[in-house]
PDB file of C-alpha atoms in Angstrom:
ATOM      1  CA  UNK W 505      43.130 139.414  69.266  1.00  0.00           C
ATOM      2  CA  UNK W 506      41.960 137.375  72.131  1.00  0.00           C
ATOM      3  CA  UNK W 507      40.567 134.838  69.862  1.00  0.00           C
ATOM      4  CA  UNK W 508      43.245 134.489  67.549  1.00  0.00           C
ATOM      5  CA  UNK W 509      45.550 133.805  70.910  1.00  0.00           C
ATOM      6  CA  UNK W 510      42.641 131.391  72.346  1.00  0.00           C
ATOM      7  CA  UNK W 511      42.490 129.238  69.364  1.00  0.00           C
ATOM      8  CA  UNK W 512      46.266 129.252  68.987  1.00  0.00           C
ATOM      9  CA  UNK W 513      46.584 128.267  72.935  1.00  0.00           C
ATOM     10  CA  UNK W 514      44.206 125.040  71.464  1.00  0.00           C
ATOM     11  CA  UNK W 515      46.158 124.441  68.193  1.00  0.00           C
ATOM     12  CA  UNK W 516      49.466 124.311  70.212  1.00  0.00           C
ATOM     13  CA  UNK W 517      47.694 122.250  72.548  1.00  0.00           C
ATOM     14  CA  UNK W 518      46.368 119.675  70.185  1.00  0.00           C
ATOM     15  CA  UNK W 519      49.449 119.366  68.120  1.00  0.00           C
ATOM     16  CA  UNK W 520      51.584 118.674  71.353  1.00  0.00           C
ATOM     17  CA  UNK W 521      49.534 115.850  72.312  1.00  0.00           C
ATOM     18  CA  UNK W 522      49.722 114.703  68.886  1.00  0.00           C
ATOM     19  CA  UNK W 523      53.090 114.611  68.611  1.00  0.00           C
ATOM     20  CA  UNK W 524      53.792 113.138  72.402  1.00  0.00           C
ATOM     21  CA  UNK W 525      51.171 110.487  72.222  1.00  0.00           C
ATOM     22  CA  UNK W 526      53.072 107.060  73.180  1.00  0.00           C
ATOM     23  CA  UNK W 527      52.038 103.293  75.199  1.00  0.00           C
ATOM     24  CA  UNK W 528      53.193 102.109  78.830  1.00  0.00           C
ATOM     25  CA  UNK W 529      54.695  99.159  79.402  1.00  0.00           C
ATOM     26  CA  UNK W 530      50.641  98.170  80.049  1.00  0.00           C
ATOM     27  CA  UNK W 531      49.501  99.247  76.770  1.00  0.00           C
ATOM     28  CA  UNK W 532      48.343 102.304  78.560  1.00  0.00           C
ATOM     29  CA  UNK W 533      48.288 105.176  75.815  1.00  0.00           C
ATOM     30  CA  UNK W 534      50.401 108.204  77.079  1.00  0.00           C
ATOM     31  CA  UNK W 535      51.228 111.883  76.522  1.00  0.00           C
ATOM     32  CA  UNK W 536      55.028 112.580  77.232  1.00  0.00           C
ATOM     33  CA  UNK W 537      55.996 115.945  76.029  1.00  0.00           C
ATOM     34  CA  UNK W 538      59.540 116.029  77.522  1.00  0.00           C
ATOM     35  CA  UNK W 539      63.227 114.298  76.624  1.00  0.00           C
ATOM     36  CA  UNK W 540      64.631 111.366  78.862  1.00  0.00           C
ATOM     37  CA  UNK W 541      67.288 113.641  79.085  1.00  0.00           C
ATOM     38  CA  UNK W 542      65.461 116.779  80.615  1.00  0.00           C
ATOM     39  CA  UNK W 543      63.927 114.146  82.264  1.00  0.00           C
ATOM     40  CA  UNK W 544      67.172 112.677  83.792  1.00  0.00           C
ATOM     41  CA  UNK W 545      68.807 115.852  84.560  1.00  0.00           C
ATOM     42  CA  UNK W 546      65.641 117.054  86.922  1.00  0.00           C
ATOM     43  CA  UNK W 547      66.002 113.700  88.641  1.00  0.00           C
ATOM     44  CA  UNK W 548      69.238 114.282  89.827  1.00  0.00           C
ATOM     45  CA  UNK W 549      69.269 117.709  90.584  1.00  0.00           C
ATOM     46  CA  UNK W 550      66.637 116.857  93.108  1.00  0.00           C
ATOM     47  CA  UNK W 551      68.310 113.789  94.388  1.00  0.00           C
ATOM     48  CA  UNK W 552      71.765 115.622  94.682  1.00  0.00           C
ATOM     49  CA  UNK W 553      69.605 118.257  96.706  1.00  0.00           C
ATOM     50  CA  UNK W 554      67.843 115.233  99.192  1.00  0.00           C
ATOM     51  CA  UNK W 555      71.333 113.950  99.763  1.00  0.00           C
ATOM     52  CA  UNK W 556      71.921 117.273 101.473  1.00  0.00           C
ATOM     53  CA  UNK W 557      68.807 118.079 103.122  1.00  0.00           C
ATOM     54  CA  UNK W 558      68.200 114.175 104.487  1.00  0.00           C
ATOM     55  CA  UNK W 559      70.596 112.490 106.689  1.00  0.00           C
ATOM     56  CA  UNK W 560      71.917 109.628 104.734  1.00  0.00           C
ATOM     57  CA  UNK W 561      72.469 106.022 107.143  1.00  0.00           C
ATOM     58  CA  UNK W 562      75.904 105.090 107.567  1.00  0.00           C
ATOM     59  CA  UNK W 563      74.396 101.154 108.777  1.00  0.00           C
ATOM     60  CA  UNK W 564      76.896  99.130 106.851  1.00  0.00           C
ATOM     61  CA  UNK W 565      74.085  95.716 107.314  1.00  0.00           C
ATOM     62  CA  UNK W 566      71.294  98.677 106.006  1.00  0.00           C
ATOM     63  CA  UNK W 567      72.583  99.716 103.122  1.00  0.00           C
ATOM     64  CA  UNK W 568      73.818  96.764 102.332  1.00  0.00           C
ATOM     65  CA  UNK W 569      70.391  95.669 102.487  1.00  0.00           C
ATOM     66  CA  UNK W 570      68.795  97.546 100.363  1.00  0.00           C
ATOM     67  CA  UNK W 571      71.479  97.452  98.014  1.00  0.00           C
ATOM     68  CA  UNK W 572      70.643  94.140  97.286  1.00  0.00           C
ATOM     69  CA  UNK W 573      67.093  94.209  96.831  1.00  0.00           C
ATOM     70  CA  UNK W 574      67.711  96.700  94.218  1.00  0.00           C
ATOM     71  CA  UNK W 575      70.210  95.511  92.622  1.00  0.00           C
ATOM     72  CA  UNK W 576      68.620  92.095  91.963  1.00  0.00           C
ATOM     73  CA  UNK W 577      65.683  94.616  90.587  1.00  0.00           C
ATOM     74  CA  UNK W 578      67.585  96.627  88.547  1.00  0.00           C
ATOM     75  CA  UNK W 579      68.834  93.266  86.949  1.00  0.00           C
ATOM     76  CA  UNK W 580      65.548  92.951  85.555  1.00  0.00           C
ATOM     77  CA  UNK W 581      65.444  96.308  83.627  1.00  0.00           C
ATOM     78  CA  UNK W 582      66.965  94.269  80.579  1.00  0.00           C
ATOM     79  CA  UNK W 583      70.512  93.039  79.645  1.00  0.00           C
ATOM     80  CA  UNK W 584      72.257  95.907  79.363  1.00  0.00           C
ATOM     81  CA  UNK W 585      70.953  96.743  83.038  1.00  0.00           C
ATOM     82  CA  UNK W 586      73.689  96.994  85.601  1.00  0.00           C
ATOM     83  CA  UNK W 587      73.306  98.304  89.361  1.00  0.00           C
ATOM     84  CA  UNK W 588      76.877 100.398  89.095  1.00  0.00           C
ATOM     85  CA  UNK W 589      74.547 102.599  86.679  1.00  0.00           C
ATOM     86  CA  UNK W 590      72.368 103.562  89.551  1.00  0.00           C
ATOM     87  CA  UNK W 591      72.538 104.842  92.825  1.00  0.00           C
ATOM     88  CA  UNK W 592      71.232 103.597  95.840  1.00  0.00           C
ATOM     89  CA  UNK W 593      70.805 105.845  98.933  1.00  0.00           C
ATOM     90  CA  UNK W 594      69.466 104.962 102.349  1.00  0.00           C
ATOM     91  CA  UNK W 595      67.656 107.973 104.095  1.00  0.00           C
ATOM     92  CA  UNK W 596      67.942 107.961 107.966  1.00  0.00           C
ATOM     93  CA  UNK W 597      64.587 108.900 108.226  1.00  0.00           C
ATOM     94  CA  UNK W 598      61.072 107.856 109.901  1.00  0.00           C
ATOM     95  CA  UNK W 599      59.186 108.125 106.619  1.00  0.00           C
ATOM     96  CA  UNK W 600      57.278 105.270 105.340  1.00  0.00           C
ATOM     97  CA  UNK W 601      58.505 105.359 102.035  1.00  0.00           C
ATOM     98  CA  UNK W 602      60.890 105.226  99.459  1.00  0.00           C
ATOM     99  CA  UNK W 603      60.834 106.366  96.060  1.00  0.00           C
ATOM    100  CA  UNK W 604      62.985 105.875  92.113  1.00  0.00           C
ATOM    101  CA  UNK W 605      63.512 108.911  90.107  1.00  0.00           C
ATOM    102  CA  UNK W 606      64.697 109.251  86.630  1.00  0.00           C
ATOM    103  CA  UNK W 607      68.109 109.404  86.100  1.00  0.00           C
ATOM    104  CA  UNK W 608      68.718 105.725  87.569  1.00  0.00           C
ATOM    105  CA  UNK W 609      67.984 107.253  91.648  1.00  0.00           C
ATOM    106  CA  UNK W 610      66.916 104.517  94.269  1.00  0.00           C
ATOM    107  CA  UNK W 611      66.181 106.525  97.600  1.00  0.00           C
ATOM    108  CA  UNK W 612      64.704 104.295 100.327  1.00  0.00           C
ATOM    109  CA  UNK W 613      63.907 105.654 103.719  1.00  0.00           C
ATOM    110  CA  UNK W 614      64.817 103.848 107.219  1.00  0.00           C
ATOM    111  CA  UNK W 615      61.034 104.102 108.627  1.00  0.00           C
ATOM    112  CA  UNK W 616      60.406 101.770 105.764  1.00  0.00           C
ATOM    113  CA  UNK W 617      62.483  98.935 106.794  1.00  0.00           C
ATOM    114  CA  UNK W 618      59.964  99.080 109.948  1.00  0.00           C
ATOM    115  CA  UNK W 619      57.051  98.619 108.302  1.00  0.00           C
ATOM    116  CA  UNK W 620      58.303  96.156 105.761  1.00  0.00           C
ATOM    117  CA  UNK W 621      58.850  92.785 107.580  1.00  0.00           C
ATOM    118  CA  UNK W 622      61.311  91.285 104.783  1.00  0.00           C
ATOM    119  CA  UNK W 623      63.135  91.497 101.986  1.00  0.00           C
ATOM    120  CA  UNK W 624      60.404  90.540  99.636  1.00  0.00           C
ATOM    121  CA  UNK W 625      57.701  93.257 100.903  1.00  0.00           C
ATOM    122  CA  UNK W 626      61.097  95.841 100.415  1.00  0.00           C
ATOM    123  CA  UNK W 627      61.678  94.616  96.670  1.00  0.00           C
ATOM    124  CA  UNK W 628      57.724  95.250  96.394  1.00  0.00           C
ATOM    125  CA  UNK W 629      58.378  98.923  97.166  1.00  0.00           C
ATOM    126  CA  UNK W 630      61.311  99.173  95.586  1.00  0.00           C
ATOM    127  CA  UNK W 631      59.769  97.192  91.883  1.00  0.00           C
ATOM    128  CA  UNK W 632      56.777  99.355  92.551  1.00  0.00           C
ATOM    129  CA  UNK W 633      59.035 103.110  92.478  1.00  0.00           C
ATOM    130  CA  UNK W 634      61.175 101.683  89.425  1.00  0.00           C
ATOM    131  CA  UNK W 635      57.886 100.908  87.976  1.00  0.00           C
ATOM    132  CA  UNK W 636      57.151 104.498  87.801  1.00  0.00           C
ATOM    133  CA  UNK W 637      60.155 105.383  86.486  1.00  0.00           C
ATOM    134  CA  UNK W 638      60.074 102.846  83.292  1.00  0.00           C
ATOM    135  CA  UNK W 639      56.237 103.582  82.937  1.00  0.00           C
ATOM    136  CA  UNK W 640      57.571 107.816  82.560  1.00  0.00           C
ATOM    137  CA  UNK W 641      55.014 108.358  85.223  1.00  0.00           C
ATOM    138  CA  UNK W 642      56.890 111.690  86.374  1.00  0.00           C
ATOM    139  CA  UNK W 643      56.993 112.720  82.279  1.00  0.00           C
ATOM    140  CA  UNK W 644      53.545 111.932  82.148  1.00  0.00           C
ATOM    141  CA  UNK W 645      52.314 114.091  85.077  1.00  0.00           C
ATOM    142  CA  UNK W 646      54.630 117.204  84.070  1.00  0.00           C
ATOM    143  CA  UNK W 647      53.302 116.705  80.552  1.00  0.00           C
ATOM    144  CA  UNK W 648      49.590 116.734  82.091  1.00  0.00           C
ATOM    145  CA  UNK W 649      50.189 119.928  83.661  1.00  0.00           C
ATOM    146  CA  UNK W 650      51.654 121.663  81.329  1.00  0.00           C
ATOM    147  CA  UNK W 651      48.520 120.710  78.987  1.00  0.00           C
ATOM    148  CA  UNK W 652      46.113 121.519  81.735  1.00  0.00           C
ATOM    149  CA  UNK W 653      47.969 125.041  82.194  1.00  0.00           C
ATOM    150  CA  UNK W 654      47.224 125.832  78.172  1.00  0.00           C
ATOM    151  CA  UNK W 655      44.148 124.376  78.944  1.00  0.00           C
ATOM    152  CA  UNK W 656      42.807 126.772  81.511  1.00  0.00           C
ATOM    153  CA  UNK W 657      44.748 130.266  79.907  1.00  0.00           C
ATOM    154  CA  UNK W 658      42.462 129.316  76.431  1.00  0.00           C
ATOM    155  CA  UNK W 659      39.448 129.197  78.626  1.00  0.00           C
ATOM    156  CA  UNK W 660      39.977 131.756  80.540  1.00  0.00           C
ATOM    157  CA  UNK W 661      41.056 133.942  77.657  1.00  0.00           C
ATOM    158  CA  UNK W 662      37.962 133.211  76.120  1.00  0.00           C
ATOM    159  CA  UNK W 663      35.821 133.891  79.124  1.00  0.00           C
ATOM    160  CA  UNK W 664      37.248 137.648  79.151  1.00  0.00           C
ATOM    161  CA  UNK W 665      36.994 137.984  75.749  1.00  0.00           C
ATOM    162  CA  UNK W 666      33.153 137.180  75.786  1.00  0.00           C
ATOM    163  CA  UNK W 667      32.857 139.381  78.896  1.00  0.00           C
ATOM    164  CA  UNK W 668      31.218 136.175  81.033  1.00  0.00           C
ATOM    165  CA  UNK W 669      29.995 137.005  84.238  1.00  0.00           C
ATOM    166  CA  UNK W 670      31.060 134.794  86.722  1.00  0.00           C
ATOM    167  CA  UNK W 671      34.425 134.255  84.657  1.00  0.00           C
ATOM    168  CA  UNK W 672      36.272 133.557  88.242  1.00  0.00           C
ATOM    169  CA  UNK W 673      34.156 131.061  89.653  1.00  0.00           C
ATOM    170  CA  UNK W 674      34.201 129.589  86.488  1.00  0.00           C
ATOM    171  CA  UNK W 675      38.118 128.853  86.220  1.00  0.00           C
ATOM    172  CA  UNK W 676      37.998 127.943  89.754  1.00  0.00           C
ATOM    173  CA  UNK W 677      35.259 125.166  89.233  1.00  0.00           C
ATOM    174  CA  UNK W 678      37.760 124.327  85.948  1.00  0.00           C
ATOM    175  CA  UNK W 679      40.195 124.092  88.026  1.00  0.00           C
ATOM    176  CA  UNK W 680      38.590 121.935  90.643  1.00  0.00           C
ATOM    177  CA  UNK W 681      37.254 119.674  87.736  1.00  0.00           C
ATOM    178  CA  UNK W 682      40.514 119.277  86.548  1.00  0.00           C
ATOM    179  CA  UNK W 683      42.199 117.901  89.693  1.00  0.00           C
ATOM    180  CA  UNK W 684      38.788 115.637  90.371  1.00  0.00           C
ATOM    181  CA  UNK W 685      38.527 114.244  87.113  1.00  0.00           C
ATOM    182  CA  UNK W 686      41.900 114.612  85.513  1.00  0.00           C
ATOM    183  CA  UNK W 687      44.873 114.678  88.056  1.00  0.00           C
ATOM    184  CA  UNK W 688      43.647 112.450  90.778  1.00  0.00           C
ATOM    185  CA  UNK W 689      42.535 109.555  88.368  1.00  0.00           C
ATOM    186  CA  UNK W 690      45.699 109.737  86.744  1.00  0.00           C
ATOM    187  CA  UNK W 691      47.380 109.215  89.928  1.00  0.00           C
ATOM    188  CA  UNK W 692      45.939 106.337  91.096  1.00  0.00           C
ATOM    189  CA  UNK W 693      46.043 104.934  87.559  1.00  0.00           C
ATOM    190  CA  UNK W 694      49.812 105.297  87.875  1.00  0.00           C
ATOM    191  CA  UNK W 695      50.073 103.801  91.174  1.00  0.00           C
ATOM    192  CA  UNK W 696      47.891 100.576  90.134  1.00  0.00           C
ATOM    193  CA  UNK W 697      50.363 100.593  87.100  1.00  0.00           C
ATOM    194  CA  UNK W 698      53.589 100.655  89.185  1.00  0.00           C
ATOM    195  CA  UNK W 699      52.196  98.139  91.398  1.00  0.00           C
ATOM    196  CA  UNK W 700      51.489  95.527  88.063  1.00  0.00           C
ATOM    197  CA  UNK W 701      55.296  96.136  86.760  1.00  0.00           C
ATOM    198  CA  UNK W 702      56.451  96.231  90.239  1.00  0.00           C
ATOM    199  CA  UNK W 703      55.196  92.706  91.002  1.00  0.00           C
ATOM    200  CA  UNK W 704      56.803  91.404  87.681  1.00  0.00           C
ATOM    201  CA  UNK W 705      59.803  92.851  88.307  1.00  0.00           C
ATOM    202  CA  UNK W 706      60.110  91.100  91.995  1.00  0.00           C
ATOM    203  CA  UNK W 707      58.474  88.286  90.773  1.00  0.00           C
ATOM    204  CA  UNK W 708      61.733  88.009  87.795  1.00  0.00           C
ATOM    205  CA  UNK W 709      64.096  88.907  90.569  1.00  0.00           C
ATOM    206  CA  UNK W 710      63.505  85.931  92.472  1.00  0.00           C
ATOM    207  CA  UNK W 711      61.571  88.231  95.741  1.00  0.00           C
ATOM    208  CA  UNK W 712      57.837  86.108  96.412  1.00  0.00           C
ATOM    209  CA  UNK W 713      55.206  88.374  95.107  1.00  0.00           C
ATOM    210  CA  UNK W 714      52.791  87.011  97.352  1.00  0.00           C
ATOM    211  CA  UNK W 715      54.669  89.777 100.296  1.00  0.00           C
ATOM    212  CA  UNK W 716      53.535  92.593  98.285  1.00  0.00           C
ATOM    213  CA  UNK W 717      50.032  91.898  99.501  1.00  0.00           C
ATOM    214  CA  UNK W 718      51.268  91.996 103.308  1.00  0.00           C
ATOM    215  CA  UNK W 719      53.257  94.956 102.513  1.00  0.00           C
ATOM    216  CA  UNK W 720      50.698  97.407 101.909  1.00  0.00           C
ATOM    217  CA  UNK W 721      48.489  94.988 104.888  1.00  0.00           C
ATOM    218  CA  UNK W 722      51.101  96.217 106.602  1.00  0.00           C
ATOM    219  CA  UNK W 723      50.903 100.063 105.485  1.00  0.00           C
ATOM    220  CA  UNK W 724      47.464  99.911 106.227  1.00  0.00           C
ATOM    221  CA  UNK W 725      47.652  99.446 109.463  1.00  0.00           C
ATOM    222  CA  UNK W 726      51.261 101.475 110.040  1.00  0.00           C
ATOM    223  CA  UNK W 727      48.792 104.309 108.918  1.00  0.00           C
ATOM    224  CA  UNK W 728      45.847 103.384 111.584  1.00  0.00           C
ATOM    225  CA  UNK W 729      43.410 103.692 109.013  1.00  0.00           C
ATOM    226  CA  UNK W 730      44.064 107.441 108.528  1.00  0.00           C
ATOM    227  CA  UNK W 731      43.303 107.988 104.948  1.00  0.00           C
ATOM    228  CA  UNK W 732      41.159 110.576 102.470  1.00  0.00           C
ATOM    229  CA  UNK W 733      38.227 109.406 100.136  1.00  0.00           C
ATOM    230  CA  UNK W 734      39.948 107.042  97.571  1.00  0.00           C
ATOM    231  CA  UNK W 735      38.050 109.311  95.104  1.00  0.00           C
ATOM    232  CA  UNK W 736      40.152 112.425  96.477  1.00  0.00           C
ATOM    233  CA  UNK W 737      43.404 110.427  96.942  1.00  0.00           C
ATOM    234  CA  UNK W 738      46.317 110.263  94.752  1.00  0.00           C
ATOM    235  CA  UNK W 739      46.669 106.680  95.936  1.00  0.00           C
ATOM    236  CA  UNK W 740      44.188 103.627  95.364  1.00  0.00           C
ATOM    237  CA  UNK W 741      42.345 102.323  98.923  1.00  0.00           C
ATOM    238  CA  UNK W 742      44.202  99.670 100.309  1.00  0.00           C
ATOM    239  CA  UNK W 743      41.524  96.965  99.706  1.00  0.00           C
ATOM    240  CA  UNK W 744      41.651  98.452  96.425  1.00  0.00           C
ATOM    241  CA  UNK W 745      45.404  98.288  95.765  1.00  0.00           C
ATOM    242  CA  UNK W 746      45.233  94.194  97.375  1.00  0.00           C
ATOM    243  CA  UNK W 747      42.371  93.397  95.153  1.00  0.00           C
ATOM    244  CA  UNK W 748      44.705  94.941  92.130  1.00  0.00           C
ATOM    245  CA  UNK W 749      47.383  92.428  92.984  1.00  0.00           C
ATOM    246  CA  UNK W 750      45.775  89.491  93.804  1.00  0.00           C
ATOM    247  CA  UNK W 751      44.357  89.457  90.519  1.00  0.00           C
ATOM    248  CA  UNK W 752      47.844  89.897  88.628  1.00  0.00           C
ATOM    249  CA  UNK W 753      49.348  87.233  91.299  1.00  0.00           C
ATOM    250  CA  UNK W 754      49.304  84.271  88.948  1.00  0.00           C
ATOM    251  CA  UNK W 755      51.286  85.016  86.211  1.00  0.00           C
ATOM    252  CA  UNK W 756      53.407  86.958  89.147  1.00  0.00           C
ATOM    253  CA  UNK W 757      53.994  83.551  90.915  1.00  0.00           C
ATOM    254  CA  UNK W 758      54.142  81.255  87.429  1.00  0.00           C
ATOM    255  CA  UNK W 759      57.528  83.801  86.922  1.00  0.00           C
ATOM    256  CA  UNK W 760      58.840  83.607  90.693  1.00  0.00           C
ATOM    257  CA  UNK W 761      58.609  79.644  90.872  1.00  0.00           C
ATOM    258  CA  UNK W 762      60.256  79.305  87.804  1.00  0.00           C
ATOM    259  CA  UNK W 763      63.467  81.557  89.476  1.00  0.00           C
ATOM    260  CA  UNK W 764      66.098  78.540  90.514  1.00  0.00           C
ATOM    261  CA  UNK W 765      68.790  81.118  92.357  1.00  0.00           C
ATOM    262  CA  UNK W 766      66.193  83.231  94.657  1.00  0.00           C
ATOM    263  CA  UNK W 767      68.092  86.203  96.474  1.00  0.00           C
ATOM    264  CA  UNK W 768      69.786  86.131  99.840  1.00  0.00           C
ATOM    265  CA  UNK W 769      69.106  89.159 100.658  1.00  0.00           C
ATOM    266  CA  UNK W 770      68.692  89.009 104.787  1.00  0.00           C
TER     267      UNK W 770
END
């Protein structure tokens, strides 16, 4: 019985990454094994429950801002694009960050607009966290875990089956392996991602791509150096993440200098 169920844990997982298997807007090939729609729906349940658990600014010149920057991003997202489908929030908040969900959510935090000098280093946040969203990053890593969860119940299934001593320190090294050589690299291959479609998308919007290279100059040293082993991070080092963009910044700049009406953001 336990081997009929472990082989039918693999089936179902091989057949849903058959059937999911799609390309990023890098060429990047993908598993995405849920709907825009469920997709969409999760994104604003858990925006509509920020919006109650974060102050939101009431800084007219702030949101106005920010509003912007986005909206000369969202511009970009094709020609049936239009800012009035998505909302923009500004979070009173310290954090050093903002984010996109799906569902057409902008959230951008106040502690951002301290580390980010301009309006060019916000669009590079703000292109970078749309990024995400038109890359189905989020699908991507719910799709992962699911997979990973099927995954580890077929081994471990098959390690009880087959009486294996050891059988717990077994899933636990599986599960270690999996976050090591699965999740984490997955992560930072997102982030690198967001940051290529992020600097096209500021670069088409008229915001200098060269600032998204003393943005995250800048988050380095907002963070005073304090970061994990970029092998153990979710997020690419810093002189990693630089090096990343300077070597998309040409075609980046060839697209921004070619803008006539840049944004007047500030």
């Amino acid at each position: 019985m336990r081997k009929k169920l472990t082989t039918a844990l693999i089936a179902l997982s091989a057949a849903m990454m058959l059937s999911a298997c799609t390309t990023s807007p890098t060429g990047r090939s993908q598993v995405l094994l849920y709907s825009d729609a469920q997709l969409a729906q999760s994104g604003a349940q858990a925006f509509a429950g920020m919006k109650q658990e974060i102050p939101i600014s009431s800084t007219a010149v702030t949101n106005n801002f920010v509003q912007c920057i986005a909206n000369n991003i969202i511009q970009q997202l094709g020609p049936s694009a239009s800012p009035d489908d998505w909302e923009v929030v500004v979070f009173d908040s310290d954090q050093v960050n903002a984010f996109a969900l799906p569902g057409k959510k902008i959230g951008v935090y106040t502690g951002l607009l301290k580390v980010a000098q301009n309006q060019d280093q916000v669009a590079a946040v703000i292109g970078h966290e749309v990024g995400h969203v038109l890359a189905q990053h989020g699908n991507e890593r719910m799709s992962q875990s699911t997979l990973i969860g099927i995954s580890q119940e077929a081994v471990s299934v098959a390690l009880q089956s087959n009486n294996v001593a050891q059988s717990g320190a077994i899933m636990s090294a599986f599960g270690l392996g999996a976050q090591l050589g699965v999740t984490l690299p997955f992560s930072r291959a997102h982030e690198t991602e967001a940051d290529i479609i992020g600097l096209d998308l500021m670069a088409r919007a008229g915001f200098d791509p060269r600032q998204s290279i003393n943005l995250w100059q800048n988050m380095n040293k907002a963070s005073g150096g304090n970061r994990p082993l970029e092998m153990l991070s979710t997020h690419p080092a810093p002189d990693t993440r630089i090096a990343n963009l300077r070597a998309n910044m040409g075609p980046a700049l060839t697209t921004y200098n070619a803008v006539l009406n840049k944004p007047k953001c500030e």
